[in-house]
Every structure is written in C-alpha cells, then in structure tokens.
Coordinates of C-alpha atoms and ligand atoms in Angstrom, one line a residue:
X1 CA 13.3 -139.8 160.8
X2 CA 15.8 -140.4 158.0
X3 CA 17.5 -143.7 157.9
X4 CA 20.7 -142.6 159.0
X5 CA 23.0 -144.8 157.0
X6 CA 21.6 -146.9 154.0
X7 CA 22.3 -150.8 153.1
X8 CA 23.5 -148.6 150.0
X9 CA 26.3 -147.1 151.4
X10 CA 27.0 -150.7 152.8
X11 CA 28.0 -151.4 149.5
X12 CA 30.6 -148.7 149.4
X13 CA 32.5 -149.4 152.4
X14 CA 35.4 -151.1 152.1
X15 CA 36.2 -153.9 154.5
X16 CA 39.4 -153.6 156.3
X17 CA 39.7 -156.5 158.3
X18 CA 37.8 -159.4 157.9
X19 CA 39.9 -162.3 159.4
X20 CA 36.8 -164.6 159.9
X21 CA 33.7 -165.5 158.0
X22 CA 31.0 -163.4 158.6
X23 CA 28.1 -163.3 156.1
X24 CA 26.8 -160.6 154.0
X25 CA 23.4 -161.3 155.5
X26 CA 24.8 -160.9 159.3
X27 CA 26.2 -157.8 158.1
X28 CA 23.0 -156.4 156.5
X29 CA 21.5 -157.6 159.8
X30 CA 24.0 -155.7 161.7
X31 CA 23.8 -152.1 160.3
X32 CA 19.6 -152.4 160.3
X33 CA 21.0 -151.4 164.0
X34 CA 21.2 -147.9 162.7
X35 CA 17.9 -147.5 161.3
X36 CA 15.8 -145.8 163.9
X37 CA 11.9 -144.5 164.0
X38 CA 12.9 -141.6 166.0
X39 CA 16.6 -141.7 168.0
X40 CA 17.7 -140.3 170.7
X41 CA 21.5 -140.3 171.8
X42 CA 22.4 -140.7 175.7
X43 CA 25.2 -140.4 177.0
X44 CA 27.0 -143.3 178.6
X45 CA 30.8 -141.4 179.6
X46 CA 32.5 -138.4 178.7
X47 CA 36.2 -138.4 179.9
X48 CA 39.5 -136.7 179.0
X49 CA 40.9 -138.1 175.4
X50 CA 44.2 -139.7 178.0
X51 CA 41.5 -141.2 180.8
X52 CA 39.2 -143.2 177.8
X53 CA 39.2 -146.9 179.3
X54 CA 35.6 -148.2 177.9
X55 CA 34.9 -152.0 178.6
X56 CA 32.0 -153.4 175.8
X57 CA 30.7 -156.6 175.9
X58 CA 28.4 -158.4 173.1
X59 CA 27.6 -162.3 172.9
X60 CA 29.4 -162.2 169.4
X61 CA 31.5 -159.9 167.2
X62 CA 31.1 -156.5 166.6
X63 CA 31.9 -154.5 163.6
X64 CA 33.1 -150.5 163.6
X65 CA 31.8 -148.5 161.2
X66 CA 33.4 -145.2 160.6
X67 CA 30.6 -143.2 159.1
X68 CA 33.4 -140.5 157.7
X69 CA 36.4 -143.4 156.5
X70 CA 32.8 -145.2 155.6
X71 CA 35.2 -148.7 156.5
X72 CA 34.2 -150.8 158.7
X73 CA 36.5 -153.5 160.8
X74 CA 35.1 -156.9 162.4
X75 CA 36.1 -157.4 165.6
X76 CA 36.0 -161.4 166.6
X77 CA 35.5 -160.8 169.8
X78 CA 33.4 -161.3 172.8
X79 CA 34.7 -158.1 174.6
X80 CA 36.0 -154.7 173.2
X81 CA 38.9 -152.6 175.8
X82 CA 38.8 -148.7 173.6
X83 CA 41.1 -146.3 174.6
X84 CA 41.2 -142.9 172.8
X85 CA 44.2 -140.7 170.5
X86 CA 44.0 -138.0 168.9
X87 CA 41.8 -138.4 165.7
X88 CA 41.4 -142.3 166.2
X89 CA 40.4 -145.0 168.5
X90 CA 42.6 -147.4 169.9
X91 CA 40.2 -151.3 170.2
X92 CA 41.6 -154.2 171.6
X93 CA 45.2 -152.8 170.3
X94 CA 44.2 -151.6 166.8
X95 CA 44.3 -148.3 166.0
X96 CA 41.0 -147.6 163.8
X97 CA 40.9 -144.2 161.7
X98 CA 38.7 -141.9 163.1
X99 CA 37.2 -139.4 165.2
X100 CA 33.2 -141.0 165.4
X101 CA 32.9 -144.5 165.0
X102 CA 29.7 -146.6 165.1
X103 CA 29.8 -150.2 167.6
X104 CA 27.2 -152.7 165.9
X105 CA 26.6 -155.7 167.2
X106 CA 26.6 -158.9 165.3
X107 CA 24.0 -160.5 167.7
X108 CA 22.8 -157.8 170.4
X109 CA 22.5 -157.1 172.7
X110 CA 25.7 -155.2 174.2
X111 CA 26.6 -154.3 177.6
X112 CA 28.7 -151.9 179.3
X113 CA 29.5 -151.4 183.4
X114 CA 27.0 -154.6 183.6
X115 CA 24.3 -152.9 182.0
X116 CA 22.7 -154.1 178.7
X117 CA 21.7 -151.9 176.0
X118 CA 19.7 -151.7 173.0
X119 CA 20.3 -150.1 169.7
X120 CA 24.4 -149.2 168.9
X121 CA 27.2 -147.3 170.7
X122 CA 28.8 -144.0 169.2
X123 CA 32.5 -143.0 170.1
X124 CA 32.7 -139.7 169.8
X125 CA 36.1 -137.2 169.9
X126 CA 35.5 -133.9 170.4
X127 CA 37.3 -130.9 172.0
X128 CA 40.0 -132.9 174.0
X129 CA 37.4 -135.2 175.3
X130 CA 35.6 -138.4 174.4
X131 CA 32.2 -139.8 174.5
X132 CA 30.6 -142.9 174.4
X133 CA 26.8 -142.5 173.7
X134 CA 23.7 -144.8 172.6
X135 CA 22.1 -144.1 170.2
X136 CA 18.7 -146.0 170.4
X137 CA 14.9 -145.6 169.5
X138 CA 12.5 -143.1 171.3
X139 CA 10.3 -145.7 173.0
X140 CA 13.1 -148.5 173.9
X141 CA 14.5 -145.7 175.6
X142 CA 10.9 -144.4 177.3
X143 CA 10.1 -147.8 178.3
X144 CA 13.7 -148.4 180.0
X145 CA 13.5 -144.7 181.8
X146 CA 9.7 -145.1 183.0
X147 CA 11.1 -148.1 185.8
X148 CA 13.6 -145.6 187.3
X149 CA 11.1 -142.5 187.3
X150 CA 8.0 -144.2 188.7
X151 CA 7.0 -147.3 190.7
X152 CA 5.1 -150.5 189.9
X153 CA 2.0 -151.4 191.0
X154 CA 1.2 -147.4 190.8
X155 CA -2.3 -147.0 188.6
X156 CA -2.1 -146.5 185.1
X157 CA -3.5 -143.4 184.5
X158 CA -0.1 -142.3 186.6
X159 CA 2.2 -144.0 184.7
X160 CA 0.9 -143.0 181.2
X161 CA 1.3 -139.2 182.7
X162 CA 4.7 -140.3 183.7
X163 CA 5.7 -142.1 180.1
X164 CA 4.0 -139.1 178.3
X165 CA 6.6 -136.6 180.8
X166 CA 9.3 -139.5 179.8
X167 CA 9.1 -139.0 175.9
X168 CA 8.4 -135.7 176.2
X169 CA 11.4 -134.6 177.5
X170 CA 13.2 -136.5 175.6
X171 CA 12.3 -135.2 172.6
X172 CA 12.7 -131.8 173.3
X173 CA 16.1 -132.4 174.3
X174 CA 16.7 -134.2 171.1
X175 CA 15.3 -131.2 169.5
X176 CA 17.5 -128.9 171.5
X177 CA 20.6 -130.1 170.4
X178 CA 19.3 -130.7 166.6
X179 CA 18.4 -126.7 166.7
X180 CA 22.0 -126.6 168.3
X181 CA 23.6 -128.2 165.3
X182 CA 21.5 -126.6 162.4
X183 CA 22.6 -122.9 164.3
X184 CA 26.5 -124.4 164.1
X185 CA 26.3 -123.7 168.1
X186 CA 28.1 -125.7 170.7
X187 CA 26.7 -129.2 169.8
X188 CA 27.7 -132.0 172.0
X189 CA 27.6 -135.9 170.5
X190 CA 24.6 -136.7 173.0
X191 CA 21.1 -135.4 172.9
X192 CA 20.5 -136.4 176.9
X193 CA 22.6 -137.4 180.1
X194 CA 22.2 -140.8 181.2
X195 CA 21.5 -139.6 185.3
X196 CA 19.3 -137.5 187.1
X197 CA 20.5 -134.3 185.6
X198 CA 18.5 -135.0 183.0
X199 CA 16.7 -138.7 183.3
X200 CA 18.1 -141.5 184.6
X201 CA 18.8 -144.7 182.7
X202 CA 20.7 -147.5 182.6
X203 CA 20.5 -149.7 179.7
X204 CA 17.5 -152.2 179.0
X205 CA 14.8 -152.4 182.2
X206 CA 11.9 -153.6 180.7
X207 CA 9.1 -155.1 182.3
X208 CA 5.4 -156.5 181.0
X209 CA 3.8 -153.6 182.7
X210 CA 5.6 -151.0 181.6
X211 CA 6.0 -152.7 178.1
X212 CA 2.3 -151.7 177.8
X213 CA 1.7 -148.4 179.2
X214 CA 4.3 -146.9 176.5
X215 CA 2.3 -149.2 173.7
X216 CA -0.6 -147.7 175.0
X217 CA 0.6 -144.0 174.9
X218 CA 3.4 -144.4 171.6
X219 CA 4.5 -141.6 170.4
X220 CA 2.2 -138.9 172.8
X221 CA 4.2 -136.1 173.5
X222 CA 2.7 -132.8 175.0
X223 CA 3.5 -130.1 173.5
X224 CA 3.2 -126.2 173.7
X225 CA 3.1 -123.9 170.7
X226 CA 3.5 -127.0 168.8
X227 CA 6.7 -128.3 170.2
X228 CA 7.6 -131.1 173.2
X229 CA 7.7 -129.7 176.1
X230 CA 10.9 -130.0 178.4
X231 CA 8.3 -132.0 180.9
X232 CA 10.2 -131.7 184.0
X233 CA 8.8 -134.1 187.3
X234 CA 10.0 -134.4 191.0
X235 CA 9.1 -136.7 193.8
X236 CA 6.9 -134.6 195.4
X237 CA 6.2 -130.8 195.3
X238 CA 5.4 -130.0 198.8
X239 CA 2.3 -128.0 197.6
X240 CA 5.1 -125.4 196.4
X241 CA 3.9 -122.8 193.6
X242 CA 6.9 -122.8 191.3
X243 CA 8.5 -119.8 190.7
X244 CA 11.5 -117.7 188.4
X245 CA 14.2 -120.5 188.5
X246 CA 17.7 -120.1 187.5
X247 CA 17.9 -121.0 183.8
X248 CA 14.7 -121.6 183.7
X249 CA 12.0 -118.8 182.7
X250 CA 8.2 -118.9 182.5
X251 CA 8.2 -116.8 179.3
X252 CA 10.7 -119.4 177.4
X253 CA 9.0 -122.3 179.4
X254 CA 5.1 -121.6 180.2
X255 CA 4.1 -124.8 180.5
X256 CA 5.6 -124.8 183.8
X257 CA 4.1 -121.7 185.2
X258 CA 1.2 -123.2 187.3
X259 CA -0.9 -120.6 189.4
X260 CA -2.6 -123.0 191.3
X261 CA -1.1 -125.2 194.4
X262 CA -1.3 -129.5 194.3
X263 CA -1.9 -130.7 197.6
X264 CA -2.9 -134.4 196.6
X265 CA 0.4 -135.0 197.6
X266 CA 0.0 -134.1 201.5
X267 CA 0.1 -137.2 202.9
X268 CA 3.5 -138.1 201.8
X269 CA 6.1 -138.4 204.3
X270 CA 8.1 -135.5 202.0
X271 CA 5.0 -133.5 202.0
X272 CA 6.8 -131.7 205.2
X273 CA 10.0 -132.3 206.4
X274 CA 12.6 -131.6 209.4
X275 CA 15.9 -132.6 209.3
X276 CA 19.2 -131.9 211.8
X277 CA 22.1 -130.9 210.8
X278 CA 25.6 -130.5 213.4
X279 CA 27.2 -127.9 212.6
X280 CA 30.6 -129.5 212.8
X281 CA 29.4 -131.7 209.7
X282 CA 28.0 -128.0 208.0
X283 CA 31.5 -126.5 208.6
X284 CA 33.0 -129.9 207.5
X285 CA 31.9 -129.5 204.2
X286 CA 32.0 -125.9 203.9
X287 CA 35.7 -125.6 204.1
X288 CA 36.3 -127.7 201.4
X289 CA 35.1 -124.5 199.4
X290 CA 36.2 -122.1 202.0
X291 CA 39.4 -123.6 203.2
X292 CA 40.6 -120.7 205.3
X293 CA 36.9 -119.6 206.8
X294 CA 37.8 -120.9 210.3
X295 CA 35.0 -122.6 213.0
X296 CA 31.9 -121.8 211.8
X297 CA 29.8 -119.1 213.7
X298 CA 26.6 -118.6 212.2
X299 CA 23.9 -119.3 209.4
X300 CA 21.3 -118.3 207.5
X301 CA 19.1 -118.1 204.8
X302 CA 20.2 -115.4 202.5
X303 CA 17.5 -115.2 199.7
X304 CA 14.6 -116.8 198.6
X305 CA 12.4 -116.6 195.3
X306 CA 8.3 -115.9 195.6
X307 CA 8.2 -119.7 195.8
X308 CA 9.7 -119.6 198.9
X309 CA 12.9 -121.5 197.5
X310 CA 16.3 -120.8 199.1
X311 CA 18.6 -119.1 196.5
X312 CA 21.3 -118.9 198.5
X313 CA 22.8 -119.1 202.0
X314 CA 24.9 -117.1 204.1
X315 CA 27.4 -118.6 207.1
X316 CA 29.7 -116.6 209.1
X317 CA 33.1 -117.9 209.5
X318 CA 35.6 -116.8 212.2
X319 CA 35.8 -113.2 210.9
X320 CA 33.4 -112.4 207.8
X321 CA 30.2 -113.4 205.9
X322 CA 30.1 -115.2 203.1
X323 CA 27.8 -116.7 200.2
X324 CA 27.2 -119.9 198.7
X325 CA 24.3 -120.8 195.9
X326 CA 21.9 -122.8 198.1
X327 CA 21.7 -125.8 195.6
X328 CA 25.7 -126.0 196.1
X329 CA 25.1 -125.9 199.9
X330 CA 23.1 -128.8 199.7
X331 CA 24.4 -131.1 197.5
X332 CA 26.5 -132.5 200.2
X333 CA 23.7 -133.0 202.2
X334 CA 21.3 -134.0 199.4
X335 CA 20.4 -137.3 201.6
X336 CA 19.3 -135.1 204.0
X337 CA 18.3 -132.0 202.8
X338 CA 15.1 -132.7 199.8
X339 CA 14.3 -129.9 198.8
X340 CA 15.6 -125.9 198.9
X341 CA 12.1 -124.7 200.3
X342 CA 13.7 -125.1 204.1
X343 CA 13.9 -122.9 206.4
X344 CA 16.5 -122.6 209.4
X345 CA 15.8 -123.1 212.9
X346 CA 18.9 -122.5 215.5
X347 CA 19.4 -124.3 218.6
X348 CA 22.9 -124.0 219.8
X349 CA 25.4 -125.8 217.2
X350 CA 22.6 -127.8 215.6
X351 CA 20.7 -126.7 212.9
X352 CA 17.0 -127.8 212.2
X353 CA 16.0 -127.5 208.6
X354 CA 12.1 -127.7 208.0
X355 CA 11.5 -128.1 204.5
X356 CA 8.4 -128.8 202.0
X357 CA 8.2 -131.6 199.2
X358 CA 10.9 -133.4 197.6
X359 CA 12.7 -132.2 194.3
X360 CA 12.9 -128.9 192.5
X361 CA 9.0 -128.4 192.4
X362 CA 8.6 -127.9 189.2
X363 CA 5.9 -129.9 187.0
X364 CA 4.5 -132.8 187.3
X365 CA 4.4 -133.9 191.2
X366 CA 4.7 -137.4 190.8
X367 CA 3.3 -138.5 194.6
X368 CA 0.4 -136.0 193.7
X369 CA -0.1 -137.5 190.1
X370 CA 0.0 -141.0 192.0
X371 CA -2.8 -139.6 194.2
X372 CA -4.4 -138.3 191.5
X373 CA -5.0 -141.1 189.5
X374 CA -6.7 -143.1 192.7
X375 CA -9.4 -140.8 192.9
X376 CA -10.2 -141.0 189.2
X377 CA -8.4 -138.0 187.7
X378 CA -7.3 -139.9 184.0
X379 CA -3.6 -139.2 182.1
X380 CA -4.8 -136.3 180.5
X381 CA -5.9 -134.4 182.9
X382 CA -3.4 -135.3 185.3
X383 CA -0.6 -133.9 182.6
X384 CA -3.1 -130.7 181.5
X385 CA -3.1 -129.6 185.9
X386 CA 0.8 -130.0 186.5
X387 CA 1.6 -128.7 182.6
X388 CA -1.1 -125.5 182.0
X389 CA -1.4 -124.2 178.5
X390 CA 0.0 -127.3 176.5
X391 CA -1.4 -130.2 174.0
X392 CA -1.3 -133.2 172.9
X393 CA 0.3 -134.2 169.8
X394 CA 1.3 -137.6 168.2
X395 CA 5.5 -138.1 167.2
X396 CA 5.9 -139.5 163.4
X397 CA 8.6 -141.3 162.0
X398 CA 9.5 -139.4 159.0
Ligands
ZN401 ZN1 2.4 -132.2 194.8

C-alpha cells in the first residue's frame, strides 16, 4: 500500500499556528501515523453537518493536517470539542479550512466515547453530513475485532478461522469501496461500520492471546477467484442450509453457497429455540409502523425462502391484512427472537415462536467452528467446510 502522505510533502505544508514548541522530530513522528501496511477506514459517527459534537482525547497535542490546504495547525491541547460548517471544521473554537482533515497525535494513543484507538482520525464532509472515521492498519484492526467476534479460552484452530473470517472481510470491504471510488460511484469516507452491521469494534482490545493468533495467521485472507471474500459468520447456524438472501446472491457470492448442513453446533442452547411473545407487546410495536391498524387480530408467517427463513410476516389488524419484511418485524424483538428460521405456534393472545440457530446463517457457524476445532478439525479446513470453493492467499503491503 502507498504511503499515503510523504515526510516530503511535510516539507511543503505550511504551519499555521504553532504557538508552542513542538519539534521537527515530534512532528516527523507524528505524520509516520499515516503510513500504513494496508488501511482500512471505520467508521466511528456519521451525523448531520448541524448535530457534529465529537469529544477527542490524546495525552498530548494534536496537529490537523488538511491533506487538500496541505496546512497543518497544532493544537496544545489535551482534549479536542469539533463541530462541523459548511466546507470547514470548527476545533476548540477555530475554524480550520476544510472539508477532510487528518487528527494526529503527538503521543498516541487517542480516545473517543472512552474508547482508545490506534492509528489517526479522519473528519470527513460529505453530502450535508459528517464523518469521523479511523483510519488504522489491517491487523491492529483484526486483532481489536477478533475479542468482540469470538471468546477466549476457545481452541486455536477456532480462532485462527475466526481472525482469517476477521481480515477477510475486511478487506473485501476495503476493496469494495476502492472499486467504488475508481468507478466515481457513491463512495462514502469509510471502508467498514464500526457495529454489527458489518463488524463490531471499539477501539484498541488487545489481549496476549489474541495478539498471537493474528501473528500467527498475518495477512491470510481467503479468497475466491482471486479476491477476499466477504467472510460473513453468525453465532450459530441452527443446522440451516443457507439460501437466496436479499442482497446477497450465490452467483455474485459462491463462497457462501454450502450444500451440505453443520450440525457440530447441536448442542448449543441456540441450536433450537422457543420463545413467547404477548401479543399486546407484538401489537405494541407494530403500531408504531401501523399507527391506525387497531387491536391486533391475527399472525402469521407469510413467506419463507428454501432455507426455511421467514421473509416476511403478515398480521391482521382490526379490518385488513398487512405485510412487514420479517427482519423489520423482529428487530424489536431481536433479544428474543435469534434468528428468522421460526415458526408460529398460536395459543390464544400469545404467540410461541420456535426457531433454529442464532444469526443470519450464513458462513462460518462460529459454535460449530468452536466444536469443530475440539475434535481435531484444523483452521483450514474449518474455513474450506463453512466457505466451499475458496483459497488461501497471503495480503502484501505494496
Ligand atoms: Zn452450525
């Protein structure tokens, strides 16, 4: 990966504000923050340009770098309070020129929302709306995701599947929105969202174990035709066969087309599932959608795929039928309701769902890669069962 921004064009920049001493050394120091192996950009916030309030926190100063102005301005502070104009930033109550700007620590690392981050921050206005996003290396990021996706004291052999899912997804989206950008498409400032959406992370979670599982594995993506797959995981698959998702098709993605079931995840209390729900708490939530639906009468199931995944559900108010997407019927009931392969059961004005697995059953089964690994199955072919018709390739820095 290209150094993004020299020691060279250091040089160039001109310093705006430099009220106290800082040396040319700290300041070499400081922008070696934007030399990465291999970046990846995750979002931190997005919010309207008026509603920007970002709180960031370093044990020293910071400097801004505006890549475009190519200036830079040295804030002596310990905290930084941004809001957002137009075509500029507003930091501790100066305005500074432009529309992305760079946040470098003097001495890192910095935090935000009580989270502590590695690598820099990029403020970002685009389209009415800012972003704040970190941009940091490929593995720091791997090796602060794997802790939220995985559980210690699991075997290795599951975790290096897990860290090789990790990094492979994370590339691909990186290469998503690169492909995005070359194509002049609707690029966003971030490569990846920082929450389950995509994979969760918060900042710098490293642990000894973890440190070496993603030494061990650096830079192993699997890939198909060549390129990282988007390596997609849930908690537990239910011994589901996934099927046609929405936005999500076997001929654009068929690395996640497995023919075959995994049941080494049957024992897990998700394996199968019953859950009740009232339907005065159903109704509750429906009319926030529905205000003028009335009592609710009766439900069911409208659709499912060959996976036997509820696509979408249909309730009877106090005159007519209506529809709602099941994944939008259940995301107030996500605490309850883990997965969409359910099925209805009546019993007066309760409902009992009865569901398989946990997630959206498609790849890698992490309670059955966890199961897996115990009875000897190694990384490899752990990945090569959940991910058919992919390799192994090796990321370089270039
Ligand atoms: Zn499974």
């Amino acid at each position: 990966m290209k150094k993004l921004y020299s020691i060279f064009l250091l040089l160039f920049c001109t310093l705006t504000v430099s009220a106290i001493p800082v040396t040319n050394s700290q300041l070499t120091k400081a922008f070696k923050a934007l030399e990465f192996d291999i970046p990846i950009r995750v979002l931190l916030d997005e919010k309207p340009l008026a509603q920007v309030t970002w709180k960031i926190a370093s044990p020293t100063y910071f400097v801004i770098f505006a890549p475009h102005q190519k200036t830079k301005t040295i804030f002596q502070a310990a905290k930084l309070t941004i809001t957002a104009q137009k075509n500029s930033f507003v930091i501790n109550g100066k305005k500074v020129e432009g529309d992305h700007l760079f946040i470098l620590p003097l001495h890192g690392p910095m935090s935000f929302q009580g989270d502590a981050f590695d690598g820099v921050f990029a403020l970002t206005l685009s389209q009415g709306k800012g972003y704040l996003v970190n941009h940091l290396d490929i593995e720091d990021y791997v090796l602060s995701v794997l802790p939220y996706e995985s559980w210690p004291g699991w075997p290795d052999e599951t975790q290096k599947a897990l860290c090789i899912s990790v990094r492979s997804y994370g590339i691909a989206k990186v290469l998503e929105q690169r492909k995005k950008h070359e194509k002049k498409g609707h690029a966003v400032p971030y490569d990846i969202k920082n929450t389950n959406v995509h994979q969760n992370y918060r900042g710098v979670l490293k642990s000894a174990p973890y440190r070496k599982i993603v030494e061990e594995t650096r830079g192993v993506v699997l890939a198909h035709d060549n390129k990282p797959i988007l390596a997609m995981f849930d908690i537990c698959c239910g011994g589901v066969v996934p099927s046609l998702k929405k936005g999500i098709h076997f001929s654009k993605a068929p690395y996640l087309e497995r023919t075959y079931p995994c049941y080494f995840c049957k024992d897990y209390k998700f394996y199968r599932w019953e859950r009740r729900l009232h339907f005065d708490h159903i109704e509750k939530e429906l009319k926030k959608e529905f205000p003028h639906m009335g009592a609710l009468k009766d439900i069911k199931v409208g659709s499912y795929d060959a996976a036997g995944v509820a696509q979408d559900i249909k309730f009877k108010g106090m005159r007519e039928w209506y529809s709602l997407p099941a994944s939008k019927f259940r995301s107030p009931f996500i605490k309850d309701v883990y997965s969409l392969a359910f099925d209805f059961k009546r019993n007066g004005r309760s409902l009992t769902l009865r569901g398989k697995g946990h997630g959206h059953h498609m790849g890698l089964c992490q309670r059955g890669a966890y199961q897996m690994a115990l009875k000897g199955w190694n990384h490899r072919n752990i990945l090569k069962f959940y991910y058919p018709n992919t390799t192994f390739m090796r990321l370089k820095k270039k």
